[in-house]
Short mmCIF file of C-alpha atoms in Angstrom, two decimals:
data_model
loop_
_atom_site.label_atom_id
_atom_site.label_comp_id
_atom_site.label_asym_id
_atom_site.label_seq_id
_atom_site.Cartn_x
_atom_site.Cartn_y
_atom_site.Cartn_z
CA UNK M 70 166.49 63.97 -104.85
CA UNK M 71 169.35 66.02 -106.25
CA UNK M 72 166.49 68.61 -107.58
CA UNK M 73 165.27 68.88 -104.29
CA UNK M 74 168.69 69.65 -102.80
CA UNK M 75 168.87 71.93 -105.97
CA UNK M 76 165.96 74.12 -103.94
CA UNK M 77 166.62 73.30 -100.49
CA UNK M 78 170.47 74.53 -100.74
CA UNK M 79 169.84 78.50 -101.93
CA UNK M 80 167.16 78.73 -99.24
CA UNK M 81 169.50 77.65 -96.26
CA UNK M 82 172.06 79.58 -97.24
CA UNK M 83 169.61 83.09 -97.78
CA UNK M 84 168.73 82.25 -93.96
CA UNK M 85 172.32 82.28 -93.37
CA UNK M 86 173.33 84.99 -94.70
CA UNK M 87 170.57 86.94 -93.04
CA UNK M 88 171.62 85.42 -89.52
CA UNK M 89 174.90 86.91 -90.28
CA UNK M 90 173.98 90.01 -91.45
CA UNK M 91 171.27 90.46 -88.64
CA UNK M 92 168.65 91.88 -91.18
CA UNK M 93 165.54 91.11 -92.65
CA UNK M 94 167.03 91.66 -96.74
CA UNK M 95 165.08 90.31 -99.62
CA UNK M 96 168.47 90.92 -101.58
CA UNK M 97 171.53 90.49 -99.40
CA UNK M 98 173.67 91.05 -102.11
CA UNK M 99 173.13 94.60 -101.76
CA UNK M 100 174.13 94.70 -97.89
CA UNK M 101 177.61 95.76 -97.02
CA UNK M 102 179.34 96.24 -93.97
CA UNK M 103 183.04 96.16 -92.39
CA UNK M 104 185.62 93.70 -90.65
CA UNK M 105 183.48 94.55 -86.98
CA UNK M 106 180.51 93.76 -88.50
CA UNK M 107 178.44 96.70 -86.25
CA UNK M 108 177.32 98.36 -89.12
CA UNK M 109 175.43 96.44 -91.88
CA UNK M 110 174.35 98.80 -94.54
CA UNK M 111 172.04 98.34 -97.87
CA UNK M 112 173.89 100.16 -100.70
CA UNK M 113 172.91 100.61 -104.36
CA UNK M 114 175.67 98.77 -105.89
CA UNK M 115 179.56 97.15 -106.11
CA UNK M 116 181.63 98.08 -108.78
CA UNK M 117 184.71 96.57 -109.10
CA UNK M 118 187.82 98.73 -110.25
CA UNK M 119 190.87 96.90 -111.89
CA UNK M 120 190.92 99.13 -114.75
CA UNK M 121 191.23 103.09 -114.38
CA UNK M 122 189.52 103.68 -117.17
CA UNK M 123 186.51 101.33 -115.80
CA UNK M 124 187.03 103.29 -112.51
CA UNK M 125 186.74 106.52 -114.23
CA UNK M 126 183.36 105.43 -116.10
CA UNK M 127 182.18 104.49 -112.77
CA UNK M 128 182.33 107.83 -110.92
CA UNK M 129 180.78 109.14 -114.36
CA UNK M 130 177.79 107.09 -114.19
CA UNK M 131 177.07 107.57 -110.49
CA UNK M 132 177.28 111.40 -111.60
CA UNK M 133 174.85 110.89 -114.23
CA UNK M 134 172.82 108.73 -111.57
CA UNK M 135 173.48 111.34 -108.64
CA UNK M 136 174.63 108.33 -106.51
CA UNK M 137 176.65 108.90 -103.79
CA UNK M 138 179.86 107.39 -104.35
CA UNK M 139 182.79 106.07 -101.15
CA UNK M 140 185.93 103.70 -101.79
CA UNK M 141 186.74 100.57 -100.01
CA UNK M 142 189.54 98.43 -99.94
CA UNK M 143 190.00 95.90 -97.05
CA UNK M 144 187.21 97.72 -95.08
CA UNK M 145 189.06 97.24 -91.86
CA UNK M 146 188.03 100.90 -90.71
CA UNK M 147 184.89 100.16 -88.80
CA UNK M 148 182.62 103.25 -88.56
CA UNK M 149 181.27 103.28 -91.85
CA UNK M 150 183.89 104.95 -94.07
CA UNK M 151 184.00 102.67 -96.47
CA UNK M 152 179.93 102.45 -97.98
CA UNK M 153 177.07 104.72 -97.69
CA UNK M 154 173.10 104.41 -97.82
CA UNK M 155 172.09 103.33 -101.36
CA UNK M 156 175.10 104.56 -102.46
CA UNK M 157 177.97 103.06 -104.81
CA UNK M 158 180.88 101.77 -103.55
CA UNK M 159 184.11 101.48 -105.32
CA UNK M 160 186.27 98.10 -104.53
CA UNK M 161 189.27 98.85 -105.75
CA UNK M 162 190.79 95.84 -104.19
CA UNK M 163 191.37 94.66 -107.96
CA UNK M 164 193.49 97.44 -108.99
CA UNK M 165 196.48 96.56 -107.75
CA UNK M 166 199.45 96.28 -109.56
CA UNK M 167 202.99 97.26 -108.44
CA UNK M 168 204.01 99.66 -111.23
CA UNK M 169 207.62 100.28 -111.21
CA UNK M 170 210.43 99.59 -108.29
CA UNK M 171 213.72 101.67 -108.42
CA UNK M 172 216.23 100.47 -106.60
CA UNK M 173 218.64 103.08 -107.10
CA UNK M 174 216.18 105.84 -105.68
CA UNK M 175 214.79 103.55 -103.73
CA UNK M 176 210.73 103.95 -104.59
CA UNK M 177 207.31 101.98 -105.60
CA UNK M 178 204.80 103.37 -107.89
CA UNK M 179 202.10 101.08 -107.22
CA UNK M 180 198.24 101.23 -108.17
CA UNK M 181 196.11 101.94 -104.99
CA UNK M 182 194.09 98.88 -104.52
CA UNK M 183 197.57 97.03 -104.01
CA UNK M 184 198.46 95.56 -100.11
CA UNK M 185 201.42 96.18 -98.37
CA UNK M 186 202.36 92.52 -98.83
CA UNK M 187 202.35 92.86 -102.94
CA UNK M 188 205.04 95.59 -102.51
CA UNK M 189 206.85 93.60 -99.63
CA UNK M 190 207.01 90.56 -102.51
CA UNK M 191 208.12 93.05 -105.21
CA UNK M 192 210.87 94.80 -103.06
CA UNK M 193 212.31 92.19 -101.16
CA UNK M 194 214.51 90.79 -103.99
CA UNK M 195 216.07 94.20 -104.78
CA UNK M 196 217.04 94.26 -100.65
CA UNK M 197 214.01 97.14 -100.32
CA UNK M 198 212.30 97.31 -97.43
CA UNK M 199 209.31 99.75 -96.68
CA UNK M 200 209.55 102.91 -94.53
CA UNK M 201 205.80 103.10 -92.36
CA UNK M 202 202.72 100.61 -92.84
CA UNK M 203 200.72 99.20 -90.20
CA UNK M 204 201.99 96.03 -87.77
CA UNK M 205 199.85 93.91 -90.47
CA UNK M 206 200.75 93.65 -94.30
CA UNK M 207 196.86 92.67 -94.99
CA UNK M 208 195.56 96.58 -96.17
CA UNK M 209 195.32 98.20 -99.36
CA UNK M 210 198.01 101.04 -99.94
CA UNK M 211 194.76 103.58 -100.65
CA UNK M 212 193.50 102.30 -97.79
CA UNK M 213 196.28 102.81 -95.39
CA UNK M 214 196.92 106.57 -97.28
CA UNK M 215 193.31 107.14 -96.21
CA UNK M 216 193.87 106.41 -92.69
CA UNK M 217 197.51 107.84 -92.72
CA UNK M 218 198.58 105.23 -91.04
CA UNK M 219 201.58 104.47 -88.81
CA UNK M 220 203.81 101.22 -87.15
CA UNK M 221 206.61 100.00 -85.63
CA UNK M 222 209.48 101.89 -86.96
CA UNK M 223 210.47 104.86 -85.02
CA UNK M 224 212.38 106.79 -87.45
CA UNK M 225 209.47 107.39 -89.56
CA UNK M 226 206.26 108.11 -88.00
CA UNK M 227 203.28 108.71 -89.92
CA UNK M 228 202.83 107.35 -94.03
CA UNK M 229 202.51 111.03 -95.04
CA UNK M 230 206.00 111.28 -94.13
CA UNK M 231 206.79 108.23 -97.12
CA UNK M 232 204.89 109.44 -99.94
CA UNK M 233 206.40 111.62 -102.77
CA UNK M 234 202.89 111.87 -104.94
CA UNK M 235 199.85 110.20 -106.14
CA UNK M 236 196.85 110.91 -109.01
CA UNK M 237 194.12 111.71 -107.71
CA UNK M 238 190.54 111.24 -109.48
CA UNK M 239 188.41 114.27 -108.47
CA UNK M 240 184.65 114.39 -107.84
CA UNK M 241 184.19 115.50 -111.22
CA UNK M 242 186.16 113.17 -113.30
CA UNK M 243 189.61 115.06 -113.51
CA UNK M 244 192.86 113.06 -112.52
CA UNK M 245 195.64 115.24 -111.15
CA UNK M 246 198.93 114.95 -109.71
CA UNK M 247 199.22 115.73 -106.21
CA UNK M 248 202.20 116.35 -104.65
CA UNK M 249 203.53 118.86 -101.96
CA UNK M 250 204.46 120.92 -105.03
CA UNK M 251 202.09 120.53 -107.45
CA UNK M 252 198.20 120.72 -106.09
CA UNK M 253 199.57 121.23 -102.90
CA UNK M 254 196.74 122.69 -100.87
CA UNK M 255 195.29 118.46 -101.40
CA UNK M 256 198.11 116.41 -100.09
CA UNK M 257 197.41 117.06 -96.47
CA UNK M 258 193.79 116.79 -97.23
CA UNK M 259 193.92 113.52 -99.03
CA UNK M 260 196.18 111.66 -97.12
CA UNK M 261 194.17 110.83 -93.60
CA UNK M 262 191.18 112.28 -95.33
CA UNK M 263 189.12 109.03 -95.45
CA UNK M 264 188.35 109.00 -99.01
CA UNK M 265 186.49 111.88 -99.12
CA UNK M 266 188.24 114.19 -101.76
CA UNK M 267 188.50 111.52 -104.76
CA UNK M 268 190.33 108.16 -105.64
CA UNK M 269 193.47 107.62 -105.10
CA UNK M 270 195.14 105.69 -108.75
CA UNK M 271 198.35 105.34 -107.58
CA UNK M 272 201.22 106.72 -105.18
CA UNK M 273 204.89 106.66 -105.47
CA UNK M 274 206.10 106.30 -101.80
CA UNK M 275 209.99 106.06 -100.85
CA UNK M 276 211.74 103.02 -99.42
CA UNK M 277 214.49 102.42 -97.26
CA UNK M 278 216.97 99.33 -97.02
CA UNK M 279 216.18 96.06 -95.97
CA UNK M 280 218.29 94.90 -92.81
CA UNK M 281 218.67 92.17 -90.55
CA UNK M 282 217.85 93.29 -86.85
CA UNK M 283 218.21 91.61 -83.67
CA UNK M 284 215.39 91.18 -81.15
CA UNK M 285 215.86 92.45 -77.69
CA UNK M 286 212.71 91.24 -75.33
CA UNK M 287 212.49 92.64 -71.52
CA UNK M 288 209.86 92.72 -68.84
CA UNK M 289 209.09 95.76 -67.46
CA UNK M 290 206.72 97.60 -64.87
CA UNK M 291 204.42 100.37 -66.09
CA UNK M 292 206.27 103.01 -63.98
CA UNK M 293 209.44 102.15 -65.74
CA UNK M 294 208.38 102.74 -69.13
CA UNK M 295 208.42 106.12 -69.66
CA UNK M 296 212.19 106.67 -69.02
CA UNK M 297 213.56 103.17 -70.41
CA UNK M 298 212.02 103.92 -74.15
CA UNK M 299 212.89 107.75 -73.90
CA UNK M 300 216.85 106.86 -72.26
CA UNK M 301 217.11 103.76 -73.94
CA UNK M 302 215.21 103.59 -76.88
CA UNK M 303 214.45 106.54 -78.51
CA UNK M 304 218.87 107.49 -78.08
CA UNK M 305 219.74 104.86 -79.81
CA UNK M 306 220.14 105.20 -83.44
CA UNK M 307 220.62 101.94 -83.71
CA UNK M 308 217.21 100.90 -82.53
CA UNK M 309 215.35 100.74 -86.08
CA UNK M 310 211.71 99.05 -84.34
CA UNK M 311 209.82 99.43 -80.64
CA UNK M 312 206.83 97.46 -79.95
CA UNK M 313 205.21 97.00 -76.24
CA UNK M 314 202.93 94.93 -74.87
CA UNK M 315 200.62 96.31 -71.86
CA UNK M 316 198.78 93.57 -69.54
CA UNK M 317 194.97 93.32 -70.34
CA UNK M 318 195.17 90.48 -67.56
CA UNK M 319 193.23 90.34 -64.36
CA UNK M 320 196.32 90.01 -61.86
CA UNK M 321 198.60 92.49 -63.54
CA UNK M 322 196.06 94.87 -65.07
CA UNK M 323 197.91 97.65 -66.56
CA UNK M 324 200.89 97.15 -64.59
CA UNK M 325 203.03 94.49 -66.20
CA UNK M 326 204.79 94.91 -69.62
CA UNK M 327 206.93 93.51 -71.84
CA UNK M 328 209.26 95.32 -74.36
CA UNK M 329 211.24 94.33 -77.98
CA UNK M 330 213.36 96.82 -79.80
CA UNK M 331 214.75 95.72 -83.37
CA UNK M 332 218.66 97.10 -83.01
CA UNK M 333 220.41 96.75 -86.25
CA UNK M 334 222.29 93.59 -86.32
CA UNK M 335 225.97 93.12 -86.06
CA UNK M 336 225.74 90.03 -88.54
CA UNK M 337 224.97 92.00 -91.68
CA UNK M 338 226.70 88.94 -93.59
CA UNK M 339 223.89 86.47 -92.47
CA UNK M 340 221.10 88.87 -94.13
CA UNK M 341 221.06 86.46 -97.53
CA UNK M 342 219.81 83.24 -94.97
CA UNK M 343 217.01 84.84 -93.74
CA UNK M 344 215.62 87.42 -96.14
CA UNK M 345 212.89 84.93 -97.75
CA UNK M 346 209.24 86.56 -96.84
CA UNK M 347 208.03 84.23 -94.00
CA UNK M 348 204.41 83.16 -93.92
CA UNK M 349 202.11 83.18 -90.45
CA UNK M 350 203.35 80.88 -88.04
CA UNK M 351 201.53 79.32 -84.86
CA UNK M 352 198.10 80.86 -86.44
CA UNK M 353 196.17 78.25 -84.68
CA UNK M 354 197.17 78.31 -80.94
CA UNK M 355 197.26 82.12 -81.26
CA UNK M 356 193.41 82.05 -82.14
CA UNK M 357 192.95 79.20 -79.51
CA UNK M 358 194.66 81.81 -76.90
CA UNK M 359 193.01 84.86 -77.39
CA UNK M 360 189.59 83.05 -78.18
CA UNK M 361 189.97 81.76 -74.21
CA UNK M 362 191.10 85.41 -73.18
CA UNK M 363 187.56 86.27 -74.97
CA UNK M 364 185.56 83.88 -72.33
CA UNK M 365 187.40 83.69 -69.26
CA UNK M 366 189.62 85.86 -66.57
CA UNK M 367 191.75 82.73 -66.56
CA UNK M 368 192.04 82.94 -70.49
CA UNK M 369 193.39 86.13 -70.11
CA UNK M 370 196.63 85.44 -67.30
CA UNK M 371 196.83 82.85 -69.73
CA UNK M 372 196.88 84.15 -72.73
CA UNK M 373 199.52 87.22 -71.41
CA UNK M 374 201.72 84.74 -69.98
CA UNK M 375 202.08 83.17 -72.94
CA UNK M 376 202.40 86.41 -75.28
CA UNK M 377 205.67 87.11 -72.80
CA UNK M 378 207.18 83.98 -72.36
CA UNK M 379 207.41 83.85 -76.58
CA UNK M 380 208.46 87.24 -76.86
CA UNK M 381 211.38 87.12 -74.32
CA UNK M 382 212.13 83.31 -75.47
CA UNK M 383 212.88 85.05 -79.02
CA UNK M 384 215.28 87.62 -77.42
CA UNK M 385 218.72 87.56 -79.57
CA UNK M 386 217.07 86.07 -82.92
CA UNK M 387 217.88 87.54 -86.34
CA UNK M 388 214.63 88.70 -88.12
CA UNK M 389 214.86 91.07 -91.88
CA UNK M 390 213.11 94.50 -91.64
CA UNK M 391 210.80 92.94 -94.65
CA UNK M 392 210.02 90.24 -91.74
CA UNK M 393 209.43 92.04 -88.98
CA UNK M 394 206.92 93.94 -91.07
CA UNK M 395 204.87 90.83 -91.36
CA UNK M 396 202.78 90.03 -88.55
CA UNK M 397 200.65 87.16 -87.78
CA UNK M 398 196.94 88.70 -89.17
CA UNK M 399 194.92 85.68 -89.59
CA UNK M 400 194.45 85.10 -85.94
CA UNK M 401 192.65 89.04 -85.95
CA UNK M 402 189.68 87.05 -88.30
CA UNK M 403 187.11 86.57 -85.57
CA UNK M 404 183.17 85.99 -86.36
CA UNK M 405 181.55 85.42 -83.57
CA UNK M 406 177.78 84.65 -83.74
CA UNK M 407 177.26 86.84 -80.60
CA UNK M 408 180.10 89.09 -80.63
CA UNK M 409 182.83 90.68 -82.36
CA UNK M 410 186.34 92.52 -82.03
CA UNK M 411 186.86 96.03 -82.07
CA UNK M 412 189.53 98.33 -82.11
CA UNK M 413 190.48 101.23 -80.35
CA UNK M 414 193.69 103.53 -80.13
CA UNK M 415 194.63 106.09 -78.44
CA UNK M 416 197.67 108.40 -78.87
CA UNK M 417 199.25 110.23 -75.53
CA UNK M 418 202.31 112.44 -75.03
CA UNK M 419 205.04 110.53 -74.44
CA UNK M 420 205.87 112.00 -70.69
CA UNK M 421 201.93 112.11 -70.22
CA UNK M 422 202.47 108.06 -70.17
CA UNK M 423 202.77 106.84 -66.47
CA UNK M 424 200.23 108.97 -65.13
CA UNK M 425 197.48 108.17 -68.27
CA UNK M 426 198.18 104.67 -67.59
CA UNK M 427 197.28 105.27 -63.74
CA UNK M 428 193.92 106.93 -64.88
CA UNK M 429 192.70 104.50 -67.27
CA UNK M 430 193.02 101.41 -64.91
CA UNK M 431 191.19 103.35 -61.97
CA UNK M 432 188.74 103.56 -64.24
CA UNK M 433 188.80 100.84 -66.09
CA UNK M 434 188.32 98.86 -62.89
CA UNK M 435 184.73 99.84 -62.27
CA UNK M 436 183.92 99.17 -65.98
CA UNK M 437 182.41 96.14 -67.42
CA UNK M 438 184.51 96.02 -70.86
CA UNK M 439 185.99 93.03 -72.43
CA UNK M 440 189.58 94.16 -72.94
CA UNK M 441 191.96 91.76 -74.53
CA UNK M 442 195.08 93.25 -75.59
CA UNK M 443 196.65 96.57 -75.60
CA UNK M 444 199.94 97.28 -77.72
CA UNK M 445 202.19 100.23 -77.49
CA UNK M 446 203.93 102.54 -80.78
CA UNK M 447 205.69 105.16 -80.93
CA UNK M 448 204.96 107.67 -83.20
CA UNK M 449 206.72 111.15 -83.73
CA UNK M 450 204.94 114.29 -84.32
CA UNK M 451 203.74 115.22 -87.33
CA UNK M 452 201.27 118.06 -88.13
CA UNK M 453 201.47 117.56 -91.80
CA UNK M 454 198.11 116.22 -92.40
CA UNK M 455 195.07 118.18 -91.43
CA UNK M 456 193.97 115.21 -89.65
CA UNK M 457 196.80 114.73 -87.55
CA UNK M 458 196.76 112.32 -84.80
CA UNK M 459 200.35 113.48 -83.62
CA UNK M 460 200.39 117.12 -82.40
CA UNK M 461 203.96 115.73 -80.40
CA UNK M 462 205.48 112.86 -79.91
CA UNK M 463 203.09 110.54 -79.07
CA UNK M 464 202.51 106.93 -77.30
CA UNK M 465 200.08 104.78 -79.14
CA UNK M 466 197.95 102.46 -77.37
CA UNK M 467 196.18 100.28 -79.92
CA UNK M 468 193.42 98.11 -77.72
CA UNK M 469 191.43 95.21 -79.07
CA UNK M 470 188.10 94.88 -77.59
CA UNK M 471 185.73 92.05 -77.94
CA UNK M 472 181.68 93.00 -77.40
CA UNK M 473 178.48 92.24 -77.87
CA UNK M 474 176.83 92.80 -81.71
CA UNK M 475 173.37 94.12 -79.53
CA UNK M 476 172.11 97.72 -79.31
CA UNK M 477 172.19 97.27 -75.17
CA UNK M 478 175.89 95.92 -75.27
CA UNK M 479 177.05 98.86 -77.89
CA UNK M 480 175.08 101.28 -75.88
CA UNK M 481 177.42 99.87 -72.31
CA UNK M 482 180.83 99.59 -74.81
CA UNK M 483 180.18 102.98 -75.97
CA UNK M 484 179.74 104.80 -73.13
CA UNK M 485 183.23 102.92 -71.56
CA UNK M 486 184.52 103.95 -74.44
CA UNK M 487 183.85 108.00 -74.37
CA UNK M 488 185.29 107.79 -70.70
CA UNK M 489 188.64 106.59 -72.13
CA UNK M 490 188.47 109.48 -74.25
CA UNK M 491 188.09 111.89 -72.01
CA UNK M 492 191.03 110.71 -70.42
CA UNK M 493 193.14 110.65 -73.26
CA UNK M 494 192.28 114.05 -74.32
CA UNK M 495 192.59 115.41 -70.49
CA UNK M 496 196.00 114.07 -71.09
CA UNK M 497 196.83 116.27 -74.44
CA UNK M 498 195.95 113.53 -76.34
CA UNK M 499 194.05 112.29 -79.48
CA UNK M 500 191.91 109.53 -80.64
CA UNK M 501 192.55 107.33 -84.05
CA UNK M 502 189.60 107.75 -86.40
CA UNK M 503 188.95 104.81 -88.26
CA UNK M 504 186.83 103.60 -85.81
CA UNK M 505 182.86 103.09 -84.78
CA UNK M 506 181.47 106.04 -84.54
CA UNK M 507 181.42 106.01 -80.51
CA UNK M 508 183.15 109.41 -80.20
CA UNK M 509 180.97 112.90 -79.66
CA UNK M 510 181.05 115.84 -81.75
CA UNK M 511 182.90 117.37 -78.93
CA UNK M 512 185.29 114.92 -78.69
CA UNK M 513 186.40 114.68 -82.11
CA UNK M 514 186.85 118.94 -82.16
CA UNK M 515 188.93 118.93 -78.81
CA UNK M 516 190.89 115.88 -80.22
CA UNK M 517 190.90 117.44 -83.63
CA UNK M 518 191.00 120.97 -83.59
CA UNK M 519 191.34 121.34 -87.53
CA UNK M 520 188.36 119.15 -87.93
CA UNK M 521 185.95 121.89 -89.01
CA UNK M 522 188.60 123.32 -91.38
CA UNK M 523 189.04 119.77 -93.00
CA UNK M 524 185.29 119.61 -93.45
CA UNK M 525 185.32 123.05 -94.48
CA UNK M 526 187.66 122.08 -97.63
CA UNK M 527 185.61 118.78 -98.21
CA UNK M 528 182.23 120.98 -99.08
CA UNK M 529 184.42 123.38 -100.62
CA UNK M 530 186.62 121.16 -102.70
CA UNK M 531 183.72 118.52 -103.55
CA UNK M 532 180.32 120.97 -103.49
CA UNK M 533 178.14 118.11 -104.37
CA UNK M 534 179.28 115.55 -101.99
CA UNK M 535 179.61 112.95 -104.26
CA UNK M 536 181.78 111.28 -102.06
CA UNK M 537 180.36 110.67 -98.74
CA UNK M 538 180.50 108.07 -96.29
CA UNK M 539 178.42 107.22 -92.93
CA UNK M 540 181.39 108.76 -91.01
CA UNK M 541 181.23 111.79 -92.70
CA UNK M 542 177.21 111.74 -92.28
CA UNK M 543 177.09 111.75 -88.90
CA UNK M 544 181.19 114.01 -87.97
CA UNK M 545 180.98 116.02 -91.00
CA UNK M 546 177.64 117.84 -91.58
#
């Protein structure tokens, strides 16, 4: 009996894993795809980093092999950045050691395939806290440099702004310092360049202090927003964090909001009782929630009702910096066998707000999309990368969309999609990148108007392409 179990086992899993992976594979080992799970791809091979000098032997070989060659790390960007067609694919996921701290000038030098929540453990003791990352401390720090990402602080906008340098491993085998002093004409390049100029070993990025902050929770209407964050806000130095909430629910579709600012607390004394790192909390009910805003209209007053009864029931608790940098992410994993969740942002001048808002729910009501959330960032401008999201000060609408994994249901999401874009970019605005590849050409130029310039440098700076991914197959060429 056990023998047969021995055979019977390896077979039903195979026809799993080719459910899942919606392909017909003789060796699923060799398929790869991302955290939406639209794009399942058959590479050559996985190689592992968590040595450099294993990493470095790597890009040799795939010279020697002419393979193609792109870098993952969590593989949350979702339009194919992170693998390629019979390609290689570096997981550097096990390099990823926090190098140094120094308190006194208040940096990290940490390896690349390190998350934010490895440096969050290493700093925290020393009363460190970090300047930009994303709402969730899941990522690699490569990964995040990639996307030049941004959060919840609005004092410092975009992760360029953080870094001091990094070592970089070229296309053909060199490792260089980069630095906005020393290979210079790279660092803008690099940073929100996707992985397509080299490896990123390691970054030194600067810190600021840890703190304890109060939360301040208020409802708001959508009209109201505009003025309240730029009067009230944004004037406040002592406002370290901003995060909004917009309604994705049926009866106050786009209107409603809710608002928390982190102000520097006056109880500086009380930092030592509640600076340890906390772990997710109410993981569970939060997937329960948002699974029934996936299903039903009722879900979804449901599931916002609840969002702002928390969020203004926390109003006047003490939270660290560290903390408040360490969002529930669990309750993002979602594997449908249908469907999955997608994200989308958008980035729009902050005084193009109220009347952006107005044009994306008249047309959002005539649109058959499953929105479930939508949360709001600040983020300052910054032109420094070539890729720059932020040509002013911007207002970042981050929207989490749950469709179909079918061609006809990414054919309807995409063209929803493109018509949100177009109103974003009537509206002087931009589009993030690290998404599925629903975008035009056009689009991507009149949100990006150094685009052709960045790819430009890319053929220029890497003339045999060796690293590539399907983004910059089907953007790039």
């Amino acid at each position: 009996m056990r023998k047969v179990w021995m055979i019977i086992i390896p077979i039903v899993l195979s026809y799993i894993l080719i459910f899942q992976w919606g392909l017909n594979e003789r060796d699923p080992k060799n398929i790869i795809t991302d955290v939406s799970r639209l794009m399942p791809t058959k590479i050559d091979k996985i190689v592992k980093g968590s040595q450099e000098k294993g990493i470095v032997n790597a890009l040799s070989k795939a010279r020697e092999e002419n393979l193609r060659v792109s870098i993952a790390g969590k593989r949350h960007s979702q339009g194919g950045h992170t693998y390629y067609p019979d390609g290689m694919v570096l997981d550097m996921t096990g390099f990823n050691v926090v190098l140094d701290v120094d308190p006194s000038g208040k940096t990290v030098h940490v390896q690349s395939g390190a998350t934010w929540d490895d440096i969050q453990k290493a700093i925290n003791p020393y009363g460190l806290s970090v300047k930009v990352m994303q709402s969730q401390n899941i990522f690699t720090i490569g990964g995040s440099l990639s996307v030049n990402a941004h959060g919840r602080d609005i004092r410092n906008g975009s992760l360029i702004e953080t870094v001091n340098w990094f070592r970089l491993l070229k296309p053909d085998g060199e490792i260089i310092i980069v630095s906005r002093s020393e290979n210079e004409e790279l660092f803008p390049l690099v940073i929100g360049g996707y992985g397509l100029f080299g490896v990123i070993l390691d970054v030194e990025l600067q810190l600021t202090s840890d703190e304890l902050l109060t939360l301040e929770t208020e409802e708001l209407d959508v009209e109201d927003y505009e003025d309240y964050f730029s009067q009230t806000v944004l004037k406040d130095e002592k406002v370290r964090m901003h995060l909004a909430r917009l309604s994705t629910a049926p009866d106050t579709f786009l209107k409603d909001m809710y608002v928390t600012n982190y102000r520097v607390s006056e109880d500086q004394e009380k930092y030592n009782d509640y600076n340890t790192l906390k772990k997710d909390e109410f993981t569970g009910l939060t997937k329960f929630s948002l699974g029934l805003s996936r299903n039903f209209d009722w879900g979804k007053n449901l599931f916002w009702d609840m969002q702002k009864s928390f969020f203004v029931k926390s109003d006047g608790n003490l939270e660290t910096r560290n903390n408040v940098m360490r969002s529930e992410s669990k309750f993002l994993e979602y594997k449908g066998e249908n469907d999955t969740d997608i994200l989308q942002e958008y980035f729009v001048p902050v005084d193009e707000y109220e009347e952006y808002i107005d044009d994306l729910r008249e047309y959002l009501v005539d649109e058959n999309i499953n929105l479930m959330n939508i949360t709001v960032r600040y983020v300052n401008q910054s032109q420094e990368a070539v890729l720059s999201y932020a040509k002013e000060d911007m207002f970042a609408l981050v929207l989490l969309i749950n469709q179909g994994l079918g061609e006809e249901e990414r054919k309807q999401t995409g063209e929803t999609i493109r018509g949100m874009i177009d109103i974003t970019i009537e509206h002087g605005g931009s589009y993030y990148l690290p998404y599925y590849q629903y975008p035009t050409h056009e689009q991507l130029h009149q949100a990006y108007p150094k685009a052709e310039q960045f790819f430009q440098n890319k053929r220029q700076l890497d003339p045999d392409e060796r690293f590539v991914s399907i983004f910059y197959e089907v953007y790039g060429k």
